[in-house]
mmCIF file of C-alpha atoms and ligand atoms in Angstrom:
data_model
loop_
_atom_site.group_PDB
_atom_site.id
_atom_site.type_symbol
_atom_site.label_atom_id
_atom_site.label_comp_id
_atom_site.label_asym_id
_atom_site.label_seq_id
_atom_site.Cartn_x
_atom_site.Cartn_y
_atom_site.Cartn_z
ATOM 1 C CA UNK A 5 -13.011 -14.094 3.050
ATOM 2 C CA UNK A 6 -9.104 -11.796 2.017
ATOM 3 C CA UNK A 7 -10.919 -8.791 1.662
ATOM 4 C CA UNK A 8 -7.396 -7.624 -0.657
ATOM 5 C CA UNK A 9 -9.169 -9.544 -3.254
ATOM 6 C CA UNK A 10 -10.752 -7.724 -6.826
ATOM 7 C CA UNK A 11 -13.533 -9.907 -6.110
ATOM 8 C CA UNK A 12 -14.644 -8.522 -3.073
ATOM 9 C CA UNK A 13 -18.598 -7.699 -3.561
ATOM 10 C CA UNK A 14 -20.133 -4.356 -3.120
ATOM 11 C CA UNK A 15 -23.276 -4.971 -1.503
ATOM 12 C CA UNK A 16 -24.641 -1.113 -1.819
ATOM 13 C CA UNK A 17 -26.945 0.488 -3.912
ATOM 14 C CA UNK A 18 -27.937 3.498 -4.305
ATOM 15 C CA UNK A 19 -30.376 5.081 -7.518
ATOM 16 C CA UNK A 20 -30.003 8.307 -8.213
ATOM 17 C CA UNK A 21 -33.950 9.247 -9.411
ATOM 18 C CA UNK A 22 -33.151 11.750 -12.506
ATOM 19 C CA UNK A 23 -31.669 7.783 -13.739
ATOM 20 C CA UNK A 24 -34.502 6.050 -12.912
ATOM 21 C CA UNK A 25 -36.188 8.547 -14.783
ATOM 22 C CA UNK A 26 -34.606 8.599 -18.097
ATOM 23 C CA UNK A 27 -31.722 5.052 -18.181
ATOM 24 C CA UNK A 28 -30.036 6.186 -21.575
ATOM 25 C CA UNK A 29 -28.832 9.442 -19.705
ATOM 26 C CA UNK A 30 -25.061 8.619 -18.319
ATOM 27 C CA UNK A 31 -24.121 8.857 -14.820
ATOM 28 C CA UNK A 32 -21.586 11.646 -13.452
ATOM 29 C CA UNK A 33 -18.015 9.578 -12.039
ATOM 30 C CA UNK A 34 -19.378 10.391 -9.276
ATOM 31 C CA UNK A 35 -22.067 11.170 -7.100
ATOM 32 C CA UNK A 36 -21.466 13.839 -5.293
ATOM 33 C CA UNK A 37 -24.505 13.219 -3.181
ATOM 34 C CA UNK A 38 -22.953 9.938 -1.822
ATOM 35 C CA UNK A 39 -22.379 10.197 2.323
ATOM 36 C CA UNK A 40 -18.342 8.767 1.371
ATOM 37 C CA UNK A 41 -17.599 11.454 -1.516
ATOM 38 C CA UNK A 42 -14.239 12.779 -1.047
ATOM 39 C CA UNK A 43 -12.498 15.095 -3.081
ATOM 40 C CA UNK A 44 -9.818 14.383 -5.630
ATOM 41 C CA UNK A 45 -6.725 16.890 -4.339
ATOM 42 C CA UNK A 46 -3.621 15.851 -6.310
ATOM 43 C CA UNK A 47 -3.002 13.043 -9.015
ATOM 44 C CA UNK A 48 0.862 12.067 -10.042
ATOM 45 C CA UNK A 49 0.738 9.435 -12.818
ATOM 46 C CA UNK A 50 4.828 8.139 -12.291
ATOM 47 C CA UNK A 51 4.702 5.846 -15.311
ATOM 48 C CA UNK A 52 1.927 3.664 -17.691
ATOM 49 C CA UNK A 53 0.838 1.300 -15.530
ATOM 50 C CA UNK A 54 0.912 3.153 -11.939
ATOM 51 C CA UNK A 55 -0.142 6.665 -10.504
ATOM 52 C CA UNK A 56 -0.858 7.852 -7.214
ATOM 53 C CA UNK A 57 -3.178 10.892 -5.582
ATOM 54 C CA UNK A 58 -4.582 12.354 -2.948
ATOM 55 C CA UNK A 59 -8.159 13.243 -1.966
ATOM 56 C CA UNK A 60 -9.474 14.623 1.034
ATOM 57 C CA UNK A 61 -10.220 12.753 4.888
ATOM 58 C CA UNK A 62 -13.393 12.607 6.411
ATOM 59 C CA UNK A 63 -13.161 14.753 9.443
ATOM 60 C CA UNK A 64 -14.484 11.487 12.225
ATOM 61 C CA UNK A 65 -11.724 9.100 10.623
ATOM 62 C CA UNK A 66 -9.081 6.840 11.755
ATOM 63 C CA UNK A 67 -6.799 4.527 11.523
ATOM 64 C CA UNK A 68 -3.214 3.346 11.561
ATOM 65 C CA UNK A 69 0.061 3.647 9.333
ATOM 66 C CA UNK A 70 -0.673 0.632 7.523
ATOM 67 C CA UNK A 71 -4.135 -0.129 7.131
ATOM 68 C CA UNK A 72 -6.518 0.318 3.818
ATOM 69 C CA UNK A 73 -9.893 1.364 2.639
ATOM 70 C CA UNK A 74 -12.522 0.187 0.069
ATOM 71 C CA UNK A 75 -12.492 2.999 -2.170
ATOM 72 C CA UNK A 76 -14.057 3.691 -5.710
ATOM 73 C CA UNK A 77 -16.653 5.201 -8.337
ATOM 74 C CA UNK A 78 -20.379 4.758 -8.851
ATOM 75 C CA UNK A 79 -20.770 1.706 -11.763
ATOM 76 C CA UNK A 80 -23.058 2.732 -14.512
ATOM 77 C CA UNK A 81 -26.154 2.530 -14.438
ATOM 78 C CA UNK A 82 -28.665 -0.538 -14.837
ATOM 79 C CA UNK A 83 -29.873 0.190 -17.978
ATOM 80 C CA UNK A 84 -32.643 -1.285 -16.751
ATOM 81 C CA UNK A 85 -33.726 -0.586 -13.298
ATOM 82 C CA UNK A 86 -32.001 2.737 -13.211
ATOM 83 C CA UNK A 87 -30.360 1.768 -10.148
ATOM 84 C CA UNK A 88 -26.573 2.941 -9.580
ATOM 85 C CA UNK A 89 -23.909 1.031 -7.254
ATOM 86 C CA UNK A 90 -20.608 1.797 -5.870
ATOM 87 C CA UNK A 91 -17.665 -0.035 -7.358
ATOM 88 C CA UNK A 92 -14.910 -0.206 -4.673
ATOM 89 C CA UNK A 93 -11.982 -2.065 -4.002
ATOM 90 C CA UNK A 94 -9.245 -2.608 -0.931
ATOM 91 C CA UNK A 95 -6.391 0.158 -1.351
ATOM 92 C CA UNK A 96 -3.595 0.325 1.543
ATOM 93 C CA UNK A 97 -3.930 3.777 2.810
ATOM 94 C CA UNK A 98 0.808 5.088 1.666
ATOM 95 C CA UNK A 99 -0.267 8.225 3.616
ATOM 96 C CA UNK A 100 0.185 8.185 7.458
ATOM 97 C CA UNK A 101 -2.048 8.179 10.934
ATOM 98 C CA UNK A 102 -1.206 11.488 10.937
ATOM 99 C CA UNK A 103 -2.027 13.116 7.547
ATOM 100 C CA UNK A 104 -4.368 16.102 6.788
ATOM 101 C CA UNK A 105 -5.200 13.917 4.032
ATOM 102 C CA UNK A 106 -5.159 10.550 2.017
ATOM 103 C CA UNK A 107 -3.033 9.823 -0.082
ATOM 104 C CA UNK A 108 -3.319 6.297 -2.139
ATOM 105 C CA UNK A 109 -0.863 4.784 -5.194
ATOM 106 C CA UNK A 110 -2.215 2.481 -8.241
ATOM 107 C CA UNK A 111 -1.926 0.526 -11.268
ATOM 108 C CA UNK A 112 -3.538 1.207 -14.084
ATOM 109 C CA UNK A 113 -5.051 -1.785 -15.608
ATOM 110 C CA UNK A 114 -6.533 -0.521 -19.198
ATOM 111 C CA UNK A 115 -9.516 -3.216 -19.579
ATOM 112 C CA UNK A 116 -9.905 -3.770 -14.742
ATOM 113 C CA UNK A 117 -13.162 -2.620 -14.329
ATOM 114 C CA UNK A 118 -12.476 0.164 -11.299
ATOM 115 C CA UNK A 119 -8.535 1.601 -12.455
ATOM 116 C CA UNK A 120 -8.859 1.729 -16.073
ATOM 117 C CA UNK A 121 -11.787 4.094 -15.096
ATOM 118 C CA UNK A 122 -9.335 5.568 -12.058
ATOM 119 C CA UNK A 123 -6.971 6.501 -13.512
ATOM 120 C CA UNK A 124 -8.673 9.030 -15.619
ATOM 121 C CA UNK A 125 -9.627 11.466 -11.889
ATOM 122 C CA UNK A 126 -8.698 15.202 -11.782
ATOM 123 C CA UNK A 127 -8.401 17.149 -9.075
ATOM 124 C CA UNK A 128 -11.518 18.954 -7.934
ATOM 125 C CA UNK A 129 -13.358 14.890 -8.695
ATOM 126 C CA UNK A 130 -15.157 13.120 -6.303
ATOM 127 C CA UNK A 131 -14.886 9.447 -5.079
ATOM 128 C CA UNK A 132 -15.836 6.977 -2.573
ATOM 129 C CA UNK A 133 -14.111 6.383 0.516
ATOM 130 C CA UNK A 134 -15.680 4.256 2.689
ATOM 131 C CA UNK A 135 -14.724 5.307 5.533
ATOM 132 C CA UNK A 136 -13.831 1.563 7.702
ATOM 133 C CA UNK A 137 -10.451 1.567 8.197
ATOM 134 C CA UNK A 138 -8.959 -2.528 8.835
ATOM 135 C CA UNK A 139 -5.987 -4.170 7.886
ATOM 136 C CA UNK A 140 -3.251 -6.708 9.954
ATOM 137 C CA UNK A 141 0.291 -4.388 8.404
ATOM 138 C CA UNK A 142 0.240 -2.381 11.546
ATOM 139 C CA UNK A 143 2.563 -2.441 13.774
ATOM 140 C CA UNK A 144 0.448 -3.965 17.434
ATOM 141 C CA UNK A 145 0.358 -6.866 15.192
ATOM 142 C CA UNK A 146 4.237 -6.968 16.151
ATOM 143 C CA UNK A 147 6.204 -8.123 19.361
ATOM 144 C CA UNK A 148 9.124 -5.552 19.933
ATOM 145 C CA UNK A 149 12.292 -6.560 18.248
ATOM 146 C CA UNK A 150 15.433 -5.007 17.306
ATOM 147 C CA UNK A 151 14.938 -4.074 13.445
ATOM 148 C CA UNK A 152 12.368 -4.234 11.286
ATOM 149 C CA UNK A 153 11.515 -5.551 7.180
ATOM 150 C CA UNK A 154 8.910 -4.268 4.775
ATOM 151 C CA UNK A 155 8.666 -6.152 2.050
ATOM 152 C CA UNK A 156 6.818 -5.035 -1.167
ATOM 153 C CA UNK A 157 6.026 -5.614 -4.392
ATOM 154 C CA UNK A 158 4.770 -3.405 -7.338
ATOM 155 C CA UNK A 159 2.283 -1.028 -5.501
ATOM 156 C CA UNK A 160 2.122 -3.220 -2.501
ATOM 157 C CA UNK A 161 5.211 -0.349 -1.776
ATOM 158 C CA UNK A 162 1.628 2.041 -0.460
ATOM 159 C CA UNK A 163 1.399 0.561 3.683
ATOM 160 C CA UNK A 164 4.766 1.104 3.488
ATOM 161 C CA UNK A 165 4.476 4.071 2.267
ATOM 162 C CA UNK A 166 2.216 4.937 5.444
ATOM 163 C CA UNK A 167 4.504 2.812 8.001
ATOM 164 C CA UNK A 168 8.072 4.880 7.034
ATOM 165 C CA UNK A 169 6.164 8.100 7.900
ATOM 166 C CA UNK A 170 4.604 6.728 11.495
ATOM 167 C CA UNK A 171 6.680 8.078 13.599
ATOM 168 C CA UNK A 172 6.236 4.639 15.679
ATOM 169 C CA UNK A 173 8.194 2.631 13.746
ATOM 170 C CA UNK A 174 10.783 5.131 14.594
ATOM 171 C CA UNK A 175 10.246 4.697 18.583
ATOM 172 C CA UNK A 176 10.259 1.180 17.900
ATOM 173 C CA UNK A 177 12.876 -0.169 15.870
ATOM 174 C CA UNK A 178 16.476 0.423 15.548
ATOM 175 C CA UNK A 179 16.830 -0.684 11.596
ATOM 176 C CA UNK A 180 14.321 -0.196 9.508
ATOM 177 C CA UNK A 181 14.579 -1.494 6.541
ATOM 178 C CA UNK A 182 12.377 -1.563 3.051
ATOM 179 C CA UNK A 183 12.840 -4.243 -0.079
ATOM 180 C CA UNK A 184 10.745 -3.586 -3.068
ATOM 181 C CA UNK A 185 11.034 -5.774 -6.040
ATOM 182 C CA UNK A 186 9.106 -3.934 -9.571
ATOM 183 C CA UNK A 187 10.218 -5.287 -13.411
ATOM 184 C CA UNK A 188 11.383 -1.903 -14.607
ATOM 185 C CA UNK A 189 13.267 0.634 -12.906
ATOM 186 C CA UNK A 190 11.025 3.540 -13.620
ATOM 187 C CA UNK A 191 8.252 1.364 -11.041
ATOM 188 C CA UNK A 192 10.441 1.579 -8.082
ATOM 189 C CA UNK A 193 10.478 6.021 -8.661
ATOM 190 C CA UNK A 194 6.896 6.826 -6.190
ATOM 191 C CA UNK A 195 9.355 4.701 -3.704
ATOM 192 C CA UNK A 196 12.736 6.111 -3.961
ATOM 193 C CA UNK A 197 11.730 9.642 -4.648
ATOM 194 C CA UNK A 198 9.500 9.125 -0.817
ATOM 195 C CA UNK A 199 11.933 7.608 0.503
ATOM 196 C CA UNK A 200 14.270 10.847 -0.790
ATOM 197 C CA UNK A 201 11.557 12.869 1.513
ATOM 198 C CA UNK A 202 11.834 11.595 4.601
ATOM 199 C CA UNK A 203 15.715 13.196 5.099
ATOM 200 C CA UNK A 204 13.886 16.745 5.418
ATOM 201 C CA UNK A 205 9.920 15.860 6.629
ATOM 202 C CA UNK A 206 10.015 18.252 9.864
ATOM 203 C CA UNK A 207 7.300 16.025 12.014
ATOM 204 C CA UNK A 208 9.509 12.930 12.069
ATOM 205 C CA UNK A 209 13.194 15.163 12.608
ATOM 206 C CA UNK A 210 11.079 16.842 15.084
ATOM 207 C CA UNK A 211 8.942 14.450 17.097
ATOM 208 C CA UNK A 212 12.879 11.019 16.422
ATOM 209 C CA UNK A 213 15.631 13.990 16.512
ATOM 210 C CA UNK A 214 17.734 14.906 13.517
ATOM 211 C CA UNK A 215 19.435 12.331 11.285
ATOM 212 C CA UNK A 216 16.108 10.011 12.074
ATOM 213 C CA UNK A 217 16.200 8.243 8.918
ATOM 214 C CA UNK A 218 19.789 6.972 9.260
ATOM 215 C CA UNK A 219 18.015 4.352 10.755
ATOM 216 C CA UNK A 220 16.524 3.189 7.340
ATOM 217 C CA UNK A 221 18.240 1.249 4.686
ATOM 218 C CA UNK A 222 16.472 0.845 1.446
ATOM 219 C CA UNK A 223 16.741 -1.850 -1.319
ATOM 220 C CA UNK A 224 15.472 -1.471 -4.418
ATOM 221 C CA UNK A 225 15.393 -4.443 -7.412
ATOM 222 C CA UNK A 226 14.256 -4.944 -10.233
ATOM 223 C CA UNK A 227 13.521 -8.281 -12.382
ATOM 224 C CA UNK A 228 12.426 -7.452 -16.390
ATOM 225 C CA UNK A 229 15.020 -4.884 -16.424
ATOM 226 C CA UNK A 230 18.376 -3.330 -16.063
ATOM 227 C CA UNK A 231 19.291 -1.554 -12.522
ATOM 228 C CA UNK A 232 21.923 -1.292 -9.396
ATOM 229 C CA UNK A 233 20.877 -4.617 -8.031
ATOM 230 C CA UNK A 234 18.719 -7.026 -10.347
ATOM 231 C CA UNK A 235 16.753 -10.434 -8.788
ATOM 232 C CA UNK A 236 13.731 -11.427 -6.756
ATOM 233 C CA UNK A 237 14.200 -9.941 -2.941
ATOM 234 C CA UNK A 238 13.463 -13.559 -2.630
ATOM 235 C CA UNK A 239 16.804 -15.320 -4.375
ATOM 236 C CA UNK A 240 18.222 -12.757 -3.150
ATOM 237 C CA UNK A 241 17.546 -13.327 0.587
ATOM 238 C CA UNK A 242 18.166 -17.258 -1.022
ATOM 239 C CA UNK A 243 21.706 -16.908 -1.853
ATOM 240 C CA UNK A 244 22.114 -14.710 1.169
ATOM 241 C CA UNK A 245 23.115 -11.253 -1.071
ATOM 242 C CA UNK A 246 20.203 -9.412 0.229
ATOM 243 C CA UNK A 247 21.844 -9.596 4.168
ATOM 244 C CA UNK A 248 25.728 -8.920 1.979
ATOM 245 C CA UNK A 249 24.360 -5.910 0.600
ATOM 246 C CA UNK A 250 22.698 -4.850 3.637
ATOM 247 C CA UNK A 251 25.418 -6.019 6.058
ATOM 248 C CA UNK A 252 22.688 -7.704 8.363
ATOM 249 C CA UNK A 253 22.410 -11.626 9.825
ATOM 250 C CA UNK A 254 19.564 -13.603 8.411
ATOM 251 C CA UNK A 255 16.121 -13.046 10.373
ATOM 252 C CA UNK A 256 15.521 -14.437 13.085
ATOM 253 C CA UNK A 257 13.156 -14.238 15.786
ATOM 254 C CA UNK A 258 15.039 -12.348 18.826
ATOM 255 C CA UNK A 259 15.965 -9.533 16.341
ATOM 256 C CA UNK A 260 13.901 -9.227 13.380
ATOM 257 C CA UNK A 261 10.084 -8.672 12.763
ATOM 258 C CA UNK A 262 8.506 -8.404 8.959
ATOM 259 C CA UNK A 263 5.675 -6.591 7.004
ATOM 260 C CA UNK A 264 4.682 -8.097 3.295
ATOM 261 C CA UNK A 265 3.191 -6.291 0.718
ATOM 262 C CA UNK A 266 3.303 -8.299 -2.456
ATOM 263 C CA UNK A 267 1.964 -9.952 -5.214
ATOM 264 C CA UNK A 268 -0.214 -13.541 -4.112
ATOM 265 C CA UNK A 269 2.459 -15.845 -5.110
ATOM 266 C CA UNK A 270 5.217 -13.575 -3.905
ATOM 267 C CA UNK A 271 3.745 -12.869 0.085
ATOM 268 C CA UNK A 272 3.352 -16.981 -0.006
ATOM 269 C CA UNK A 273 7.223 -17.969 -0.281
ATOM 270 C CA UNK A 274 8.153 -15.169 2.346
ATOM 271 C CA UNK A 275 6.040 -16.809 4.359
ATOM 272 C CA UNK A 276 6.817 -19.706 3.585
ATOM 273 C CA UNK A 277 10.634 -18.463 4.351
ATOM 274 C CA UNK A 278 10.381 -17.118 7.729
ATOM 275 C CA UNK A 279 8.304 -20.196 9.205
ATOM 276 C CA UNK A 280 10.255 -23.449 8.109
ATOM 277 C CA UNK A 281 13.532 -20.909 6.895
ATOM 278 C CA UNK A 282 14.474 -18.315 9.719
ATOM 279 C CA UNK A 283 12.093 -19.833 12.613
ATOM 280 C CA UNK A 284 9.417 -16.562 12.887
ATOM 281 C CA UNK A 285 5.845 -16.606 13.531
ATOM 282 C CA UNK A 286 2.310 -14.342 12.074
ATOM 283 C CA UNK A 287 1.017 -12.286 14.254
ATOM 284 C CA UNK A 288 -2.066 -10.831 13.931
ATOM 285 C CA UNK A 289 -4.071 -8.008 15.452
ATOM 286 C CA UNK A 290 -5.146 -10.564 18.349
ATOM 287 C CA UNK A 291 -2.271 -11.973 18.577
ATOM 288 C CA UNK A 292 1.375 -10.217 17.775
ATOM 289 C CA UNK A 293 4.210 -12.231 16.906
ATOM 290 C CA UNK A 294 7.271 -11.515 14.560
ATOM 291 C CA UNK A 295 6.021 -10.867 11.104
ATOM 292 C CA UNK A 296 2.682 -9.669 9.494
ATOM 293 C CA UNK A 297 1.347 -10.061 5.488
ATOM 294 C CA UNK A 298 -1.372 -8.582 2.936
ATOM 295 C CA UNK A 299 -2.443 -9.055 -0.391
ATOM 296 C CA UNK A 300 -1.366 -6.031 -2.743
ATOM 297 C CA UNK A 301 -4.201 -4.322 -4.617
ATOM 298 C CA UNK A 302 -4.889 -6.068 -7.743
ATOM 299 C CA UNK A 303 -7.343 -5.085 -10.574
HETATM 300 P P1 A2P B 272 9.382 -11.220 -11.914
HETATM 301 O O1 A2P B 272 9.699 -10.825 -13.335
HETATM 302 O O2 A2P B 272 10.061 -12.257 -11.666
HETATM 303 O O3 A2P B 272 8.160 -12.231 -11.735
HETATM 304 P P2 A2P B 272 4.190 -8.197 -10.464
HETATM 305 O O4 A2P B 272 4.065 -7.112 -11.595
HETATM 306 O O5 A2P B 272 3.436 -9.618 -11.443
HETATM 307 O O6 A2P B 272 3.047 -8.389 -9.422
HETATM 308 O O7 A2P B 272 5.522 -8.444 -9.798
HETATM 309 C C1 A2P B 272 6.280 -7.410 -9.156
HETATM 310 C C2 A2P B 272 7.375 -7.530 -8.948
HETATM 311 O O8 A2P B 272 7.225 -9.281 -8.359
HETATM 312 C C3 A2P B 272 8.251 -8.649 -10.026
HETATM 313 O O9 A2P B 272 9.866 -7.847 -9.827
HETATM 314 C C4 A2P B 272 8.333 -9.589 -10.023
HETATM 315 O O10 A2P B 272 9.167 -10.379 -10.694
HETATM 316 C C5 A2P B 272 8.383 -9.448 -8.690
HETATM 317 N N1 A2P B 272 7.696 -11.629 -8.421
HETATM 318 C C6 A2P B 272 6.343 -11.943 -8.349
HETATM 319 N N2 A2P B 272 6.335 -12.938 -7.760
HETATM 320 C C7 A2P B 272 7.163 -13.104 -7.069
HETATM 321 C C8 A2P B 272 7.776 -13.864 -6.375
HETATM 322 N N3 A2P B 272 6.778 -15.386 -5.959
HETATM 323 N N4 A2P B 272 8.875 -13.820 -5.585
HETATM 324 C C9 A2P B 272 9.666 -12.990 -5.653
HETATM 325 N N5 A2P B 272 8.789 -11.824 -6.175
HETATM 326 C C10 A2P B 272 8.174 -11.974 -6.442
#
């Protein structure tokens, strides 16, 4: 089963005694008594379709930059039994492994089971966060190389928001190329501001060295609204335009490593391109190789 799939089944059941007695009563948005509750510390709305938020980090939670966890809210109670179940989805952690808080970047789907409600969270609210991080977009799944590519569409930028703030990314690679394809220009803002903020990132400047950010090449493109660079990254690579713009040769197994996170069609197209055109091999935690893939969360 693909853990990033929106149909991920929910197994936990919590019975709220108050609700069992009075099935008509409305539940709180999240149940503070839950062991996995975390408090929202910041919410930012980027467009009418995108928002990001931060929550407190469980003291014992360790994760590798690029991994994801299950997060969510309590569902409405079953009118007959009063039982309330958590509604959870896989979300890439957008903050780096060293950060005190945990950040997430999400789409808002007006009739989506979770995001229709999650988009209304406010500072001080609680969400559920299962402290079991997993994922393949991790440095451990790649063998050493010269250049690392991050390929994202939409909210697939999230794991790269983590990895771009992870010192290991710059310790391991001479060049870091991030491509982000979105429908509209406003959907690039979260990523653009994050990349801009790296220039003054105290930890990275201290650990990697002043000017570390010159290793980064940022390549944003849009497909349905005018911007400086139009087109799907896949088409721009096939035509050679992306490589000419970036001043680098096409990917090859000797020097290039890549991580992919976007919608399913995008992931499959890039995987095919990598394997059949550039000769790269897919890696995993258990068998590191040249590239790794993860599906972006969609509700
Ligand atoms: P397009 O507008 O041409 O479909 P979505 O919001 O549907 O997940 O798409 C996010 C971005 O990813 C859009 O810019 C979309 O382009 C692009 N995209 C969708 N499918 C692919 C694909 N197979 N290859 C490259 N880009 C894709």
